[in-house]
Amino acid sequence: MFPYRGTYLRHVGETQAVAESNQVLLFNALQGYQVSHPVDGGDASLVLVLDEELLRELAPKALTWDKNAFTFRQQQLGIDPRAQALVALLRHSLRENVAERLEAESLSLTLAQRSLGSSTTHSAGANAGRQRLADRTKLILASDLSRRWALADIAAKVGVSPVYLTQVFQQVEGVPLYRYQLRLRLAHSLDLLGQYEDLSQLSLELGFSSHSHFSASFLKTYGRTPTEFRQVALRR
């Protein structure tokens, strides 16, 4: 499951995962879970359901239990910008009915392979306390994507020093806090590109200082300008 709009928490037993556009959530057959919404606004996700045979071929052994039934060891992974772009490309193509079946299936497998691949994903490697701190920080960022947060303000909300927060967040998520926020904003723009004719307005609503700042960040992250990506994804 690839969240592309909004944020929620998925609870499996005593563990939880923050579901937002920097993550992919992994579901096991017959495994119970609950969902809560600490951030208002609802959510939407792209869901891929793959045959067990395909998953066994795509998923590294380190991600799965060695059992008769295919089972993921964890409930989420961090994904890279390329995977985010594939989510948007696949979703827009299906919604606009411009993707043929072969194209859609090929994009789906590419997305699954990239999202499970050890070289393009990040698995949190911290103790429970540090993971909770990172999760609380992610919920704060998601509560207002357009806000230009000061590091001291976020640190005060989670009750630690700015230095400790930046160190822990990078250890848990594998990227600096500021870059994580940038990826959230840019992933949100991927969802909204089809709704805005004026991309300058979109850039300001997402908290960028200018259209040029937004376009430059988008190009650096996804390899295309917002206008070019919209043309490819929406065929217009």
PDB file of C-alpha atoms in Angstrom:
ATOM      1  CA  MET A   1       0.000   0.000   0.000  1.00  0.00           C
ATOM      2  CA  PHE A   2       1.426   3.359  -1.110  1.00  0.00           C
ATOM      3  CA  PRO A   3      -0.130   6.335   0.702  1.00  0.00           C
ATOM      4  CA  TYR A   4      -0.131   9.401  -1.551  1.00  0.00           C
ATOM      5  CA  ARG A   5      -2.514  11.724   0.297  1.00  0.00           C
ATOM      6  CA  GLY A   6      -2.934  12.302   4.017  1.00  0.00           C
ATOM      7  CA  THR A   7      -1.431  10.481   6.984  1.00  0.00           C
ATOM      8  CA  TYR A   8      -2.604   7.728   9.310  1.00  0.00           C
ATOM      9  CA  LEU A   9      -1.254   5.200  11.797  1.00  0.00           C
ATOM     10  CA  ARG A  10      -1.446   1.457  11.192  1.00  0.00           C
ATOM     11  CA  HIS A  11      -1.345  -0.680  14.341  1.00  0.00           C
ATOM     12  CA  VAL A  12      -0.309  -4.341  14.293  1.00  0.00           C
ATOM     13  CA  GLY A  13      -0.231  -5.782  17.793  1.00  0.00           C
ATOM     14  CA  GLU A  14       1.909  -3.449  19.899  1.00  0.00           C
ATOM     15  CA  THR A  15       3.719  -1.912  16.925  1.00  0.00           C
ATOM     16  CA  GLN A  16       2.655   0.993  14.760  1.00  0.00           C
ATOM     17  CA  ALA A  17       3.680   2.537  11.450  1.00  0.00           C
ATOM     18  CA  VAL A  18       3.181   6.089  10.224  1.00  0.00           C
ATOM     19  CA  ALA A  19       1.606   5.838   6.778  1.00  0.00           C
ATOM     20  CA  GLU A  20       2.481   8.712   4.456  1.00  0.00           C
ATOM     21  CA  SER A  21       3.993   9.291   1.039  1.00  0.00           C
ATOM     22  CA  ASN A  22       7.584   8.503   2.035  1.00  0.00           C
ATOM     23  CA  GLN A  23       6.613   4.951   2.995  1.00  0.00           C
ATOM     24  CA  VAL A  24       5.199   1.714   1.608  1.00  0.00           C
ATOM     25  CA  LEU A  25       3.129  -0.414   3.979  1.00  0.00           C
ATOM     26  CA  LEU A  26       3.443  -4.203   3.748  1.00  0.00           C
ATOM     27  CA  PHE A  27       0.442  -6.414   4.506  1.00  0.00           C
ATOM     28  CA  ASN A  28       0.399 -10.133   5.263  1.00  0.00           C
ATOM     29  CA  ALA A  29      -2.537 -12.403   4.472  1.00  0.00           C
ATOM     30  CA  LEU A  30      -4.920 -12.917   7.428  1.00  0.00           C
ATOM     31  CA  GLN A  31      -2.955 -10.502   9.642  1.00  0.00           C
ATOM     32  CA  GLY A  32      -5.190  -8.263  11.709  1.00  0.00           C
ATOM     33  CA  TYR A  33      -4.534  -4.547  12.064  1.00  0.00           C
ATOM     34  CA  GLN A  34      -6.190  -1.285  13.093  1.00  0.00           C
ATOM     35  CA  VAL A  35      -5.981   2.226  11.690  1.00  0.00           C
ATOM     36  CA  SER A  36      -6.134   5.573  13.496  1.00  0.00           C
ATOM     37  CA  HIS A  37      -6.034   9.143  12.187  1.00  0.00           C
ATOM     38  CA  PRO A  38      -4.050  11.518  14.427  1.00  0.00           C
ATOM     39  CA  VAL A  39      -3.903  14.052  11.554  1.00  0.00           C
ATOM     40  CA  ASP A  40      -7.165  15.406  10.118  1.00  0.00           C
ATOM     41  CA  GLY A  41      -7.936  15.327   6.405  1.00  0.00           C
ATOM     42  CA  GLY A  42      -8.428  11.672   5.538  1.00  0.00           C
ATOM     43  CA  ASP A  43      -6.112   9.636   3.369  1.00  0.00           C
ATOM     44  CA  ALA A  44      -5.782   7.843   0.033  1.00  0.00           C
ATOM     45  CA  SER A  45      -3.429   5.091  -1.109  1.00  0.00           C
ATOM     46  CA  LEU A  46      -2.479   3.098  -4.174  1.00  0.00           C
ATOM     47  CA  VAL A  47      -2.821  -0.619  -3.395  1.00  0.00           C
ATOM     48  CA  LEU A  48      -0.940  -3.386  -5.199  1.00  0.00           C
ATOM     49  CA  VAL A  49      -2.053  -6.979  -4.635  1.00  0.00           C
ATOM     50  CA  LEU A  50       0.593  -9.391  -5.899  1.00  0.00           C
ATOM     51  CA  ASP A  51       0.609 -13.170  -6.157  1.00  0.00           C
ATOM     52  CA  GLU A  52       2.764 -14.932  -3.582  1.00  0.00           C
ATOM     53  CA  GLU A  53       4.932 -16.382  -6.344  1.00  0.00           C
ATOM     54  CA  LEU A  54       5.765 -12.890  -7.600  1.00  0.00           C
ATOM     55  CA  LEU A  55       6.485 -11.629  -4.091  1.00  0.00           C
ATOM     56  CA  ARG A  56       8.866 -14.486  -3.415  1.00  0.00           C
ATOM     57  CA  GLU A  57      10.755 -13.542  -6.562  1.00  0.00           C
ATOM     58  CA  LEU A  58      10.794  -9.796  -5.844  1.00  0.00           C
ATOM     59  CA  ALA A  59      11.370  -9.581  -2.082  1.00  0.00           C
ATOM     60  CA  PRO A  60      14.871 -10.002  -0.626  1.00  0.00           C
ATOM     61  CA  LYS A  61      15.163 -12.859   1.846  1.00  0.00           C
ATOM     62  CA  ALA A  62      15.981 -10.405   4.632  1.00  0.00           C
ATOM     63  CA  LEU A  63      12.464  -8.941   4.387  1.00  0.00           C
ATOM     64  CA  THR A  64      10.604 -12.208   4.856  1.00  0.00           C
ATOM     65  CA  TRP A  65      10.200 -15.069   7.305  1.00  0.00           C
ATOM     66  CA  ASP A  66      11.260 -18.506   6.119  1.00  0.00           C
ATOM     67  CA  LYS A  67       7.837 -20.086   6.396  1.00  0.00           C
ATOM     68  CA  ASN A  68       5.514 -22.021   4.133  1.00  0.00           C
ATOM     69  CA  ALA A  69       3.242 -18.982   3.811  1.00  0.00           C
ATOM     70  CA  PHE A  70       4.892 -15.806   2.536  1.00  0.00           C
ATOM     71  CA  THR A  71       5.195 -13.320   5.417  1.00  0.00           C
ATOM     72  CA  PHE A  72       6.896  -9.930   5.664  1.00  0.00           C
ATOM     73  CA  ARG A  73       9.051  -9.351   8.727  1.00  0.00           C
ATOM     74  CA  GLN A  74       8.007  -5.697   9.116  1.00  0.00           C
ATOM     75  CA  GLN A  75       5.071  -3.532   8.255  1.00  0.00           C
ATOM     76  CA  GLN A  76       6.712  -0.632   6.439  1.00  0.00           C
ATOM     77  CA  LEU A  77       9.717   0.499   4.407  1.00  0.00           C
ATOM     78  CA  GLY A  78      10.932   3.918   3.351  1.00  0.00           C
ATOM     79  CA  ILE A  79      10.819   4.473  -0.408  1.00  0.00           C
ATOM     80  CA  ASP A  80      12.900   6.737  -2.634  1.00  0.00           C
ATOM     81  CA  PRO A  81      11.699   9.578  -4.917  1.00  0.00           C
ATOM     82  CA  ARG A  82      11.762   7.342  -7.987  1.00  0.00           C
ATOM     83  CA  ALA A  83       9.218   5.044  -6.343  1.00  0.00           C
ATOM     84  CA  GLN A  84       7.081   8.064  -5.429  1.00  0.00           C
ATOM     85  CA  ALA A  85       7.133   9.164  -9.067  1.00  0.00           C
ATOM     86  CA  LEU A  86       6.114   5.668 -10.201  1.00  0.00           C
ATOM     87  CA  VAL A  87       3.171   5.727  -7.770  1.00  0.00           C
ATOM     88  CA  ALA A  88       1.969   9.015  -9.260  1.00  0.00           C
ATOM     89  CA  LEU A  89       2.567   7.916 -12.847  1.00  0.00           C
ATOM     90  CA  LEU A  90       0.650   4.663 -12.358  1.00  0.00           C
ATOM     91  CA  ARG A  91      -2.197   6.275 -10.450  1.00  0.00           C
ATOM     92  CA  HIS A  92      -2.703   9.174 -12.868  1.00  0.00           C
ATOM     93  CA  SER A  93      -2.491   6.849 -15.878  1.00  0.00           C
ATOM     94  CA  LEU A  94      -5.150   4.546 -14.449  1.00  0.00           C
ATOM     95  CA  ARG A  95      -7.426   7.364 -13.352  1.00  0.00           C
ATOM     96  CA  GLU A  96      -7.218   9.094 -16.727  1.00  0.00           C
ATOM     97  CA  ASN A  97      -7.656   5.721 -18.475  1.00  0.00           C
ATOM     98  CA  VAL A  98      -4.606   6.315 -20.659  1.00  0.00           C
ATOM     99  CA  ALA A  99      -2.565   3.255 -19.635  1.00  0.00           C
ATOM    100  CA  GLU A 100      -3.017   0.003 -21.516  1.00  0.00           C
ATOM    101  CA  ARG A 101      -3.027  -3.202 -19.489  1.00  0.00           C
ATOM    102  CA  LEU A 102       0.520  -4.214 -20.393  1.00  0.00           C
ATOM    103  CA  GLU A 103       1.845  -0.773 -19.449  1.00  0.00           C
ATOM    104  CA  ALA A 104      -0.024  -0.754 -16.133  1.00  0.00           C
ATOM    105  CA  GLU A 105       1.188  -4.245 -15.214  1.00  0.00           C
ATOM    106  CA  SER A 106       4.774  -3.379 -16.144  1.00  0.00           C
ATOM    107  CA  LEU A 107       4.689  -0.180 -14.076  1.00  0.00           C
ATOM    108  CA  SER A 108       3.207  -2.101 -11.132  1.00  0.00           C
ATOM    109  CA  LEU A 109       5.977  -4.696 -11.145  1.00  0.00           C
ATOM    110  CA  THR A 110       8.647  -2.019 -11.515  1.00  0.00           C
ATOM    111  CA  LEU A 111       7.164  -0.166  -8.548  1.00  0.00           C
ATOM    112  CA  ALA A 112       7.015  -3.319  -6.430  1.00  0.00           C
ATOM    113  CA  GLN A 113      10.585  -4.276  -7.316  1.00  0.00           C
ATOM    114  CA  ARG A 114      11.922  -0.827  -6.523  1.00  0.00           C
ATOM    115  CA  SER A 115       9.965  -0.556  -3.279  1.00  0.00           C
ATOM    116  CA  LEU A 116      11.243  -3.895  -1.992  1.00  0.00           C
ATOM    117  CA  GLY A 117      14.794  -3.617  -3.313  1.00  0.00           C
ATOM    118  CA  SER A 118      17.543  -3.243  -0.743  1.00  0.00           C
ATOM    119  CA  SER A 119      19.317  -0.511  -2.727  1.00  0.00           C
ATOM    120  CA  THR A 120      16.280   1.767  -3.070  1.00  0.00           C
ATOM    121  CA  THR A 121      14.477   1.346   0.256  1.00  0.00           C
ATOM    122  CA  HIS A 122      15.287   2.078   3.866  1.00  0.00           C
ATOM    123  CA  SER A 123      14.399  -0.102   6.815  1.00  0.00           C
ATOM    124  CA  ALA A 124      14.364   1.646  10.176  1.00  0.00           C
ATOM    125  CA  GLY A 125      17.207   0.478  12.374  1.00  0.00           C
ATOM    126  CA  ALA A 126      16.630   1.970  15.817  1.00  0.00           C
ATOM    127  CA  ASN A 127      15.234   1.010  19.194  1.00  0.00           C
ATOM    128  CA  ALA A 128      11.570   1.515  20.050  1.00  0.00           C
ATOM    129  CA  GLY A 129      12.128   4.857  21.813  1.00  0.00           C
ATOM    130  CA  ARG A 130      13.929   6.416  18.868  1.00  0.00           C
ATOM    131  CA  GLN A 131      11.355   5.039  16.454  1.00  0.00           C
ATOM    132  CA  ARG A 132       8.568   6.656  18.492  1.00  0.00           C
ATOM    133  CA  LEU A 133      10.432   9.967  18.439  1.00  0.00           C
ATOM    134  CA  ALA A 134      10.771   9.796  14.647  1.00  0.00           C
ATOM    135  CA  ASP A 135       7.099   8.857  14.302  1.00  0.00           C
ATOM    136  CA  ARG A 136       5.978  11.810  16.417  1.00  0.00           C
ATOM    137  CA  THR A 137       8.152  14.088  14.311  1.00  0.00           C
ATOM    138  CA  LYS A 138       6.644  12.746  11.083  1.00  0.00           C
ATOM    139  CA  LEU A 139       3.136  13.392  12.392  1.00  0.00           C
ATOM    140  CA  ILE A 140       4.076  16.981  13.219  1.00  0.00           C
ATOM    141  CA  LEU A 141       5.420  17.549   9.706  1.00  0.00           C
ATOM    142  CA  ALA A 142       2.341  15.947   8.153  1.00  0.00           C
ATOM    143  CA  SER A 143      -0.025  18.106  10.190  1.00  0.00           C
ATOM    144  CA  ASP A 144       0.928  21.180   8.135  1.00  0.00           C
ATOM    145  CA  LEU A 145       2.965  20.512   5.001  1.00  0.00           C
ATOM    146  CA  SER A 146       3.048  24.164   3.969  1.00  0.00           C
ATOM    147  CA  ARG A 147       4.463  25.446   7.264  1.00  0.00           C
ATOM    148  CA  ARG A 148       8.087  26.547   7.215  1.00  0.00           C
ATOM    149  CA  TRP A 149       9.051  24.857  10.424  1.00  0.00           C
ATOM    150  CA  ALA A 150      11.967  25.945  12.567  1.00  0.00           C
ATOM    151  CA  LEU A 151      13.986  23.048  13.915  1.00  0.00           C
ATOM    152  CA  ALA A 152      13.691  24.418  17.454  1.00  0.00           C
ATOM    153  CA  ASP A 153       9.878  24.444  17.189  1.00  0.00           C
ATOM    154  CA  ILE A 154       9.712  20.772  16.179  1.00  0.00           C
ATOM    155  CA  ALA A 155      12.231  19.794  18.868  1.00  0.00           C
ATOM    156  CA  ALA A 156      10.194  21.629  21.498  1.00  0.00           C
ATOM    157  CA  LYS A 157       7.017  19.816  20.457  1.00  0.00           C
ATOM    158  CA  VAL A 158       8.644  16.387  20.842  1.00  0.00           C
ATOM    159  CA  GLY A 159      10.550  17.391  23.978  1.00  0.00           C
ATOM    160  CA  VAL A 160      14.188  16.930  22.929  1.00  0.00           C
ATOM    161  CA  SER A 161      17.056  19.142  21.839  1.00  0.00           C
ATOM    162  CA  PRO A 162      17.437  20.128  18.165  1.00  0.00           C
ATOM    163  CA  VAL A 163      20.782  18.310  17.986  1.00  0.00           C
ATOM    164  CA  TYR A 164      19.365  15.081  19.399  1.00  0.00           C
ATOM    165  CA  LEU A 165      16.333  15.277  17.126  1.00  0.00           C
ATOM    166  CA  THR A 166      18.388  15.639  13.935  1.00  0.00           C
ATOM    167  CA  GLN A 167      20.704  12.801  14.947  1.00  0.00           C
ATOM    168  CA  VAL A 168      17.908  10.387  15.836  1.00  0.00           C
ATOM    169  CA  PHE A 169      15.744  11.218  12.841  1.00  0.00           C
ATOM    170  CA  GLN A 170      18.565  10.602  10.377  1.00  0.00           C
ATOM    171  CA  GLN A 171      19.463   7.330  12.067  1.00  0.00           C
ATOM    172  CA  VAL A 172      15.871   6.071  11.945  1.00  0.00           C
ATOM    173  CA  GLU A 173      14.805   7.358   8.513  1.00  0.00           C
ATOM    174  CA  GLY A 174      18.122   7.411   6.665  1.00  0.00           C
ATOM    175  CA  VAL A 175      17.720  11.018   5.453  1.00  0.00           C
ATOM    176  CA  PRO A 176      18.013  14.411   7.172  1.00  0.00           C
ATOM    177  CA  LEU A 177      14.841  15.894   8.627  1.00  0.00           C
ATOM    178  CA  TYR A 178      14.733  18.808   6.161  1.00  0.00           C
ATOM    179  CA  ARG A 179      15.003  16.450   3.179  1.00  0.00           C
ATOM    180  CA  TYR A 180      12.277  14.226   4.560  1.00  0.00           C
ATOM    181  CA  GLN A 181       9.947  17.240   4.749  1.00  0.00           C
ATOM    182  CA  LEU A 182      10.894  18.275   1.209  1.00  0.00           C
ATOM    183  CA  ARG A 183      10.024  14.801  -0.097  1.00  0.00           C
ATOM    184  CA  LEU A 184       6.632  14.978   1.645  1.00  0.00           C
ATOM    185  CA  ARG A 185       5.865  18.292  -0.052  1.00  0.00           C
ATOM    186  CA  LEU A 186       7.029  17.121  -3.457  1.00  0.00           C
ATOM    187  CA  ALA A 187       5.102  13.845  -3.179  1.00  0.00           C
ATOM    188  CA  HIS A 188       1.992  15.880  -2.360  1.00  0.00           C
ATOM    189  CA  SER A 189       2.606  17.939  -5.486  1.00  0.00           C
ATOM    190  CA  LEU A 190       2.638  14.718  -7.543  1.00  0.00           C
ATOM    191  CA  ASP A 191      -0.885  14.064  -6.321  1.00  0.00           C
ATOM    192  CA  LEU A 192      -2.112  17.593  -7.097  1.00  0.00           C
ATOM    193  CA  LEU A 193      -0.475  18.330 -10.462  1.00  0.00           C
ATOM    194  CA  GLY A 194      -3.599  17.445 -12.403  1.00  0.00           C
ATOM    195  CA  GLN A 195      -5.728  19.863 -10.359  1.00  0.00           C
ATOM    196  CA  TYR A 196      -3.703  23.029 -10.896  1.00  0.00           C
ATOM    197  CA  GLU A 197      -3.268  24.953 -14.111  1.00  0.00           C
ATOM    198  CA  ASP A 198      -1.266  27.589 -12.243  1.00  0.00           C
ATOM    199  CA  LEU A 199       1.728  25.783 -10.776  1.00  0.00           C
ATOM    200  CA  SER A 200       2.877  28.993  -9.090  1.00  0.00           C
ATOM    201  CA  GLN A 201      -0.207  28.793  -6.885  1.00  0.00           C
ATOM    202  CA  LEU A 202       0.517  25.147  -6.103  1.00  0.00           C
ATOM    203  CA  SER A 203       4.099  25.910  -5.137  1.00  0.00           C
ATOM    204  CA  LEU A 204       3.018  28.631  -2.695  1.00  0.00           C
ATOM    205  CA  GLU A 205       0.341  26.437  -1.117  1.00  0.00           C
ATOM    206  CA  LEU A 206       2.964  23.741  -0.519  1.00  0.00           C
ATOM    207  CA  GLY A 207       5.217  26.187   1.319  1.00  0.00           C
ATOM    208  CA  PHE A 208       7.869  26.835  -1.342  1.00  0.00           C
ATOM    209  CA  SER A 209       9.245  30.352  -1.495  1.00  0.00           C
ATOM    210  CA  SER A 210       8.618  30.665  -5.232  1.00  0.00           C
ATOM    211  CA  HIS A 211       7.650  28.759  -8.370  1.00  0.00           C
ATOM    212  CA  SER A 212      11.308  28.577  -9.395  1.00  0.00           C
ATOM    213  CA  HIS A 213      12.249  27.054  -6.029  1.00  0.00           C
ATOM    214  CA  PHE A 214       9.507  24.446  -6.437  1.00  0.00           C
ATOM    215  CA  SER A 215      10.451  23.634 -10.039  1.00  0.00           C
ATOM    216  CA  ALA A 216      14.156  23.338  -9.240  1.00  0.00           C
ATOM    217  CA  SER A 217      13.481  21.030  -6.272  1.00  0.00           C
ATOM    218  CA  PHE A 218      11.073  18.926  -8.336  1.00  0.00           C
ATOM    219  CA  LEU A 219      13.549  18.610 -11.210  1.00  0.00           C
ATOM    220  CA  LYS A 220      16.398  17.631  -8.898  1.00  0.00           C
ATOM    221  CA  THR A 221      14.276  15.019  -7.142  1.00  0.00           C
ATOM    222  CA  TYR A 222      12.315  13.462 -10.020  1.00  0.00           C
ATOM    223  CA  GLY A 223      14.408  14.279 -13.089  1.00  0.00           C
ATOM    224  CA  ARG A 224      11.617  16.257 -14.792  1.00  0.00           C
ATOM    225  CA  THR A 225      10.035  19.652 -14.274  1.00  0.00           C
ATOM    226  CA  PRO A 226       6.468  19.687 -12.883  1.00  0.00           C
ATOM    227  CA  THR A 227       5.155  20.630 -16.329  1.00  0.00           C
ATOM    228  CA  GLU A 228       7.059  17.792 -18.020  1.00  0.00           C
ATOM    229  CA  PHE A 229       5.883  15.262 -15.448  1.00  0.00           C
ATOM    230  CA  ARG A 230       2.273  16.364 -15.872  1.00  0.00           C
ATOM    231  CA  GLN A 231       2.569  15.920 -19.620  1.00  0.00           C
ATOM    232  CA  VAL A 232       3.911  12.374 -19.211  1.00  0.00           C
ATOM    233  CA  ALA A 233       1.506  11.284 -16.454  1.00  0.00           C
ATOM    234  CA  LEU A 234      -1.654  12.908 -17.781  1.00  0.00           C
ATOM    235  CA  ARG A 235      -0.763  12.835 -21.493  1.00  0.00           C
ATOM    236  CA  ARG A 236      -1.697  16.484 -21.828  1.00  0.00           C
TER     237      ARG A 236
END
